[in-house]
XYZ file of C-alpha atoms in Angstrom:
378
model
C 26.079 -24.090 -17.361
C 25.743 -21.069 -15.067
C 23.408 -19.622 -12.752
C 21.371 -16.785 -12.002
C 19.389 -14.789 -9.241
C 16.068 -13.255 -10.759
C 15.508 -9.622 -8.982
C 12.929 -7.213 -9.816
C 10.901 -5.354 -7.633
C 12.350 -5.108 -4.186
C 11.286 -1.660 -3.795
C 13.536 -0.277 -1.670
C 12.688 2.653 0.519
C 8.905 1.903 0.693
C 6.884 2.642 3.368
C 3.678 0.962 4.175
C 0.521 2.103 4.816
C 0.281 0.827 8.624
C 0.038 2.343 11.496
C 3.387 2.773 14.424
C 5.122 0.786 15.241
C 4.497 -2.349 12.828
C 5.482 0.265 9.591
C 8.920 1.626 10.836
C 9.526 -2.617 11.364
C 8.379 -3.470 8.050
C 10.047 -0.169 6.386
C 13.144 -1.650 7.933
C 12.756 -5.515 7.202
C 12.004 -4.296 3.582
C 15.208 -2.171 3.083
C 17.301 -5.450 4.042
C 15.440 -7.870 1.329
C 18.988 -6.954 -0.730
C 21.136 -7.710 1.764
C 19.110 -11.002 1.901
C 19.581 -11.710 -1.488
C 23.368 -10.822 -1.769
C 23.751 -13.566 1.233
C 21.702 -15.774 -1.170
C 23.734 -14.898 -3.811
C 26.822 -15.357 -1.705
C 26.069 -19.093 -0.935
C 28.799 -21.359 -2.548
C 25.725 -24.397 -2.315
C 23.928 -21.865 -4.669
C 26.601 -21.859 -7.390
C 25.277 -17.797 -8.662
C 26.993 -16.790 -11.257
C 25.029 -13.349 -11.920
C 22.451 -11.402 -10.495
C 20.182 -9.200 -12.891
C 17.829 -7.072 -11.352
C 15.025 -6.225 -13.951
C 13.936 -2.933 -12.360
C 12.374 -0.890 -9.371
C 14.991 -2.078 -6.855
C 14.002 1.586 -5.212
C 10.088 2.702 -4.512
C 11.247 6.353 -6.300
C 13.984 7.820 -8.363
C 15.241 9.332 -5.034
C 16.125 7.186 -2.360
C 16.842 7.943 1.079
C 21.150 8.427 0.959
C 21.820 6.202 3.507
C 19.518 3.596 1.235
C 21.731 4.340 -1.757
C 24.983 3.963 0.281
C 23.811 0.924 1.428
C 22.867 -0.691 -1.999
C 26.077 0.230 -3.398
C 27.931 -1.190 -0.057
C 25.832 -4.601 -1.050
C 25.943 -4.667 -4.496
C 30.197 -4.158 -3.805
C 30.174 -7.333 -2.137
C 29.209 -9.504 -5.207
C 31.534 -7.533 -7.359
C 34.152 -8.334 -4.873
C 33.066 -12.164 -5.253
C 33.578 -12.201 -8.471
C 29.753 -12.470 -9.478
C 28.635 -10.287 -12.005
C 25.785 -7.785 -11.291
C 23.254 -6.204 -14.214
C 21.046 -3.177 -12.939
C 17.999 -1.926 -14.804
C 16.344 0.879 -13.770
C 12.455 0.490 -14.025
C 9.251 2.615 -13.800
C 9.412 3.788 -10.458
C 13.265 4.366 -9.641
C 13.150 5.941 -13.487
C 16.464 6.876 -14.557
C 14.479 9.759 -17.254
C 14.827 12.674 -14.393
C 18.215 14.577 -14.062
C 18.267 13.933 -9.866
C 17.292 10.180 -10.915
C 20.245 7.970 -8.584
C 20.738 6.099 -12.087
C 22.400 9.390 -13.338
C 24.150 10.547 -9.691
C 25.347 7.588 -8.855
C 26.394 6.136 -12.528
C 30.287 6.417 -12.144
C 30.061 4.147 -8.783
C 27.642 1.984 -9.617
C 28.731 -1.392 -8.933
C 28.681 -3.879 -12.243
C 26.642 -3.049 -15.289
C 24.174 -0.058 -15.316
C 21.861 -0.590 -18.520
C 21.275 3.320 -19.605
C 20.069 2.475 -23.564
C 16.836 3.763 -24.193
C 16.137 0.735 -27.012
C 16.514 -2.562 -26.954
C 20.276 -3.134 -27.115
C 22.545 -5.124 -26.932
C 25.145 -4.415 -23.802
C 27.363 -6.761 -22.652
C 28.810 -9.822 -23.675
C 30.016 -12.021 -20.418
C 31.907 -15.191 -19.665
C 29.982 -16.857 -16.571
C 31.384 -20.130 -15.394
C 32.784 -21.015 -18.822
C 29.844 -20.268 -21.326
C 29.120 -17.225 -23.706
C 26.286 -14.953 -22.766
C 25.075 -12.059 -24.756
C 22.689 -9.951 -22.874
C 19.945 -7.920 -24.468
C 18.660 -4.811 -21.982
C 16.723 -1.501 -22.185
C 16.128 1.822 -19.441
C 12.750 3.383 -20.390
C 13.813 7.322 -20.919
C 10.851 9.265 -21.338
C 11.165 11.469 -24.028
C 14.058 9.759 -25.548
C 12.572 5.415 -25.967
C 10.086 5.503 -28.637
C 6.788 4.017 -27.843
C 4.525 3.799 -30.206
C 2.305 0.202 -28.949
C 4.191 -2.415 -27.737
C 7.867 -2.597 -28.643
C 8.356 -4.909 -31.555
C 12.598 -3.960 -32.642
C 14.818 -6.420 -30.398
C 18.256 -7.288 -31.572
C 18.186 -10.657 -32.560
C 19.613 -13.965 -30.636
C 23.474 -14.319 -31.653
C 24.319 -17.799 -32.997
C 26.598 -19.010 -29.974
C 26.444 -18.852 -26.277
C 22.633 -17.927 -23.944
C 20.935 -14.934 -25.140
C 19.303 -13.259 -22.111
C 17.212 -10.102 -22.407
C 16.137 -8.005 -19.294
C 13.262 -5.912 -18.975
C 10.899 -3.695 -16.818
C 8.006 -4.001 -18.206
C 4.645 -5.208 -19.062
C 4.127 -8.363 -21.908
C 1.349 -8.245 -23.842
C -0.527 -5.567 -22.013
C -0.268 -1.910 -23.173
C -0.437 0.317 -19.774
C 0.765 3.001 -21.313
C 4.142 4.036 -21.955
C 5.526 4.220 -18.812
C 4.639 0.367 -18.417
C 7.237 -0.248 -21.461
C 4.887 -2.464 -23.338
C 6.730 -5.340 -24.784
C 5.333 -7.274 -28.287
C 5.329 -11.180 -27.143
C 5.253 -12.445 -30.673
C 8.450 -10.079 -31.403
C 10.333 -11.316 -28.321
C 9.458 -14.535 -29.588
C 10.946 -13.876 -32.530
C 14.228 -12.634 -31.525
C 14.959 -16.283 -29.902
C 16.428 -15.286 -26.748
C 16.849 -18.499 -23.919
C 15.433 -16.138 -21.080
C 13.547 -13.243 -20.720
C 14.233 -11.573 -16.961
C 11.177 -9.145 -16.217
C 9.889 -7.247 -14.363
C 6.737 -4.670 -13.262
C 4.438 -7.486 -12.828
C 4.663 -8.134 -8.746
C 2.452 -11.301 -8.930
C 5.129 -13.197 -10.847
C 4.636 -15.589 -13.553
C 6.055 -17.876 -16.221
C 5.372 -17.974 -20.492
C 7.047 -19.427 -22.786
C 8.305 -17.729 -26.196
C 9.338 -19.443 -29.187
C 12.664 -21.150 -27.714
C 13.233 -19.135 -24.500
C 10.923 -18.517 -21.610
C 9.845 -15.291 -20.037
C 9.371 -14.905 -16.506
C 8.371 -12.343 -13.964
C 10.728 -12.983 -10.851
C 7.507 -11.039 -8.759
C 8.305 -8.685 -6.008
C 10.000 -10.435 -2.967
C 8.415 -8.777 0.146
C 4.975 -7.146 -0.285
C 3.642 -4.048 -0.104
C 0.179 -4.073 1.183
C -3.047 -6.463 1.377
C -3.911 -5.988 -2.324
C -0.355 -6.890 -2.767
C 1.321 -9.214 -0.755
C 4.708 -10.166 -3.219
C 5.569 -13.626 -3.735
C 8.048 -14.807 -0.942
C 10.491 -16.348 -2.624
C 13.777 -16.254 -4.855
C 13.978 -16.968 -8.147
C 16.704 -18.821 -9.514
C 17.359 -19.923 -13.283
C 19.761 -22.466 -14.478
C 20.744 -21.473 -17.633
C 23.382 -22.794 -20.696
C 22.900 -26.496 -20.110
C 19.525 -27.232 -22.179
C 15.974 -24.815 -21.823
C 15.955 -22.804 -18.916
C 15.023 -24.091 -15.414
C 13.303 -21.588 -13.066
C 13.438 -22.942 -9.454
C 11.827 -20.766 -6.431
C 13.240 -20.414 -3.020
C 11.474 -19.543 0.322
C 12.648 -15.860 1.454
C 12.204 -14.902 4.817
C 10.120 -11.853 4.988
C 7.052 -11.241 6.657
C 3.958 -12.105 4.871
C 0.687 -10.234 4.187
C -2.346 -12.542 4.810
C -5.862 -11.996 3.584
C -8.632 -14.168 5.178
C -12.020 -14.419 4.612
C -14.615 -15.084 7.125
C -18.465 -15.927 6.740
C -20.437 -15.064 9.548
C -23.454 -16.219 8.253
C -22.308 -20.153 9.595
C -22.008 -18.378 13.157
C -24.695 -18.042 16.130
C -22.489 -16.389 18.281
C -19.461 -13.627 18.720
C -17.541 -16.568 20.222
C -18.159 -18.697 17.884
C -16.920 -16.296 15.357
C -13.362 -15.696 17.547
C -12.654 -19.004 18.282
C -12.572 -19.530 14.377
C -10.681 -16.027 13.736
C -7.926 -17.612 16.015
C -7.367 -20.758 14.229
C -6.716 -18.580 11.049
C -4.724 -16.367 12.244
C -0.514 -16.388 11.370
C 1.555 -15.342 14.438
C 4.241 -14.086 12.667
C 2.308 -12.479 9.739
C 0.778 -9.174 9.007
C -3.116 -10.279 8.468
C -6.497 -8.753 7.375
C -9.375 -10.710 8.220
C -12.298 -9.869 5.665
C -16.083 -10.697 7.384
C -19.102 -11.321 4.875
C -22.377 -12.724 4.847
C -24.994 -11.942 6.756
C -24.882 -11.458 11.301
C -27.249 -13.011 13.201
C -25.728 -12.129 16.522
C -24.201 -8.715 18.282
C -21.209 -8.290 16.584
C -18.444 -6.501 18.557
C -15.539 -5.237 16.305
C -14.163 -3.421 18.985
C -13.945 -5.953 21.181
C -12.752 -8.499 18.567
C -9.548 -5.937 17.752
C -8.644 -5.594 21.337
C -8.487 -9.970 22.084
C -7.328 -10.702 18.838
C -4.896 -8.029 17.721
C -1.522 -9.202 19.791
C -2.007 -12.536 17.856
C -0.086 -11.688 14.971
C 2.148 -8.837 13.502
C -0.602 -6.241 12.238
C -4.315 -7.332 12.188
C -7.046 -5.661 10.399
C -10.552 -6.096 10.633
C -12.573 -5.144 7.250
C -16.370 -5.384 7.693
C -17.570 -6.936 4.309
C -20.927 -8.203 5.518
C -24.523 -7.093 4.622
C -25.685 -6.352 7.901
C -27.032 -8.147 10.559
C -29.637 -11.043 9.913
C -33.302 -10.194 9.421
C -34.175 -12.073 12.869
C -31.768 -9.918 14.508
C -33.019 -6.874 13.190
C -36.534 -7.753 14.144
C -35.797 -8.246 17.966
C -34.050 -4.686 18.009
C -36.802 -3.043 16.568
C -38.995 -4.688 19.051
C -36.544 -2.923 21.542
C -38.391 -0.576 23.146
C -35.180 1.655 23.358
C -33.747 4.415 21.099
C -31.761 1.713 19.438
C -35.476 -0.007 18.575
C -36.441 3.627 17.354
C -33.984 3.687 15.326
C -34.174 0.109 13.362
C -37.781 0.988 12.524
C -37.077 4.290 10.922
C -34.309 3.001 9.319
C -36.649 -0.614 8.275
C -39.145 2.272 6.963
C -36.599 3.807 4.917
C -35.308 0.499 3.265
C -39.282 -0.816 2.554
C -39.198 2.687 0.389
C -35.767 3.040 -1.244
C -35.628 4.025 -4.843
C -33.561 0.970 -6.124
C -30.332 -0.954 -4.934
C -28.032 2.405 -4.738
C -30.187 3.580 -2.284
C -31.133 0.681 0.307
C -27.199 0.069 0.269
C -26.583 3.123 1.572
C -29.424 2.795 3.676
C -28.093 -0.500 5.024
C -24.723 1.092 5.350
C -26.400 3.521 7.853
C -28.511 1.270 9.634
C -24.765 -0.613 10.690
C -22.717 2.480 11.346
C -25.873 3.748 13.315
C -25.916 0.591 15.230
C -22.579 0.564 16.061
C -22.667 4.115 17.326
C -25.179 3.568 19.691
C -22.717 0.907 20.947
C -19.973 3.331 21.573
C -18.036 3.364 17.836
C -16.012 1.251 16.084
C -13.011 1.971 17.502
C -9.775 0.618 15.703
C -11.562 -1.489 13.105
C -11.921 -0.190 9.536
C -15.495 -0.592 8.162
């Protein structure tokens, strides 16, 4: 029996899309998720035998040099354990391009650097007693064949755990870049576990014998993709494969949604906003439905912004309630002037395209006559 710690994904080097200082922290906390995993790796409770990292450990083909030095520095300290490390390059640290790090930093690269263009097999280890042939693949553009989803794997060998490793997508043809990989084929070939990667959500299927698994990207990179948060971890040689997950410490991304339509009032609204909101987590808070009260997104920003890491406030509602609407066009003010033209225009519109853009204006008019926006993102 021997074990193993799932990478793929950790996307070294990325910056996200926030605003200073929160991205410089996150930039920072992301470029130490491998440190935090060679720790992991490191723990003698753990029992890790290897680490395979199925692709984009790096956001580009070019990393920073002090990012490089520092992977090498980490990946070392395994080697120097005595646990064996496999690297494959993926789609966006691509090892095709002559400047790729894959092809500067080959001769120092600490353990195994997969560089075969096909399905191959590359190694066959000894990891706490037991036989493991590994099965691997770098997508070379120009030199791996892609023609649909790859189909020709070298088949499971009789003795030992066959493990494959791949970056790439199952099932689902992206395009070539994505490496699209032929489940029924994989199947076929009869390996124990398949370690992927591409697909940041993570996920589990099983094939034939063996089971495929996305390990999922570790820290995330924005809203619309927040990574998993934890390790993965597979027990392998003693029986099927076991896939167990453990907590990482990185800082989460949080999407909430909020109906306003259940509130009368904008304290109401913030009193709720606070009980959703995680202190130690970067967090968009998503409003819909419909406003029946003066709602103050300024305002909200400034009293409920230092509650967490990074908060953003997305304006997904359809506008304030009729009833409200009504008593500012009664307004004898140029606010009031404005509702009515704009309650004209709607009664008239063409079709939906048009009154949603006329609703869109009658809420960024509104809010300009209240001064703006300000920080809030509509």
């Amino acid at each position: 029996m021997f074990r193993v710690l799932h990478l793929a994904d950790l996307h070294l080097g990325y910056r996200p899309d926030l605003p200073a200082p929160v991205q410089e922290e996150v930039y920072r906390e992301r470029n130490g998720v491998l440190q935090a995993a060679v720790d992991l790796a490191l723990d003698p409770r753990l029992g890790i035998n290897l680490v395979l990292i199925a692709g984009d450990l790096y956001d580009n083909h070019r990393p920073e040099a002090s990012l490089v030095e520092e992977t090498i520095r980490e990946l070392g300290r395994l080697e120097a354990a005595g646990i064996q490390v496999i690297t494959v390059p993926g789609n966006h640290d691509e090892i095709t391009y002559n400047d790729s790090v894959y092809r500067r930093e080959a001769n120092r690269w600490p353990g195994l650097l997969v560089t075969e263009p096909m399905p191959a097999k590359v190694a066959t280890l000894r990891l706490n007693g037991d036989t493991c042939h590994l099965v691997a693949m770098a997508y070379t553009g120009g030199v791996t064949r892609v023609d649909g989803p790859l189909k020709a794997f070298p088949p499971a060998e009789g003795e030992g755990v066959n493990l494959a490793v791949f970056h790439g997508s199952l099932d689902w043809d992206g395009g070539e870049r994505s490496l699209p990989l032929d489940g029924e084929a994989l199947s076929a070939a009869g390996y124990d576990y398949i370690a992927l990667g591409h697909i940041h959500r993570g996920g589990q299927r099983q094939l034939g014998r063996g089971l495929a698994c996305y390990a999922g990207m570790v820290a995330g990179k924005g809203f619309a993709d927040p990574g998993v948060g934890s390790w993965t971890i597979v027990t392998l040689g003693d029986g099927p494969a076991r896939v167990e997950q453990v907590a990482a410490a990185v800082r989460p991304w949080r999407v909430v949604d909020v109906d306003v339509t259940a509130f009368h009032a904008s304290e109401e609204l913030e009193a709720a906003i606070r009980e959703l909101i995680d202190p130690g987590a970067l967090v968009q808070v998503r409003l819909a439905g419909s406003i029946a009260f003066d709602l103050d997104l300024e305002g909200l920003q400034a009293r409920l912004g230092h509650l967490c890491s990074y908060l953003d406030l997305v304006n997904d509602t359809e506008g304030w309630a009729p009833e409200l609407l009504e008593s500012f066009a009664a307004e004898p003010t140029i606010r009031g002037l404005f509702v009515r033209r704009l309650q004209e225009k709607l009664a008239g519109a063409a079709g939906p395209g048009e009154a949603a853009v006329i609703r869109r204006a009658l809420w960024r008019g509104l809010l300009a006559l209240k001064g703006g926006c300000g920080p809030c993102r509509l």
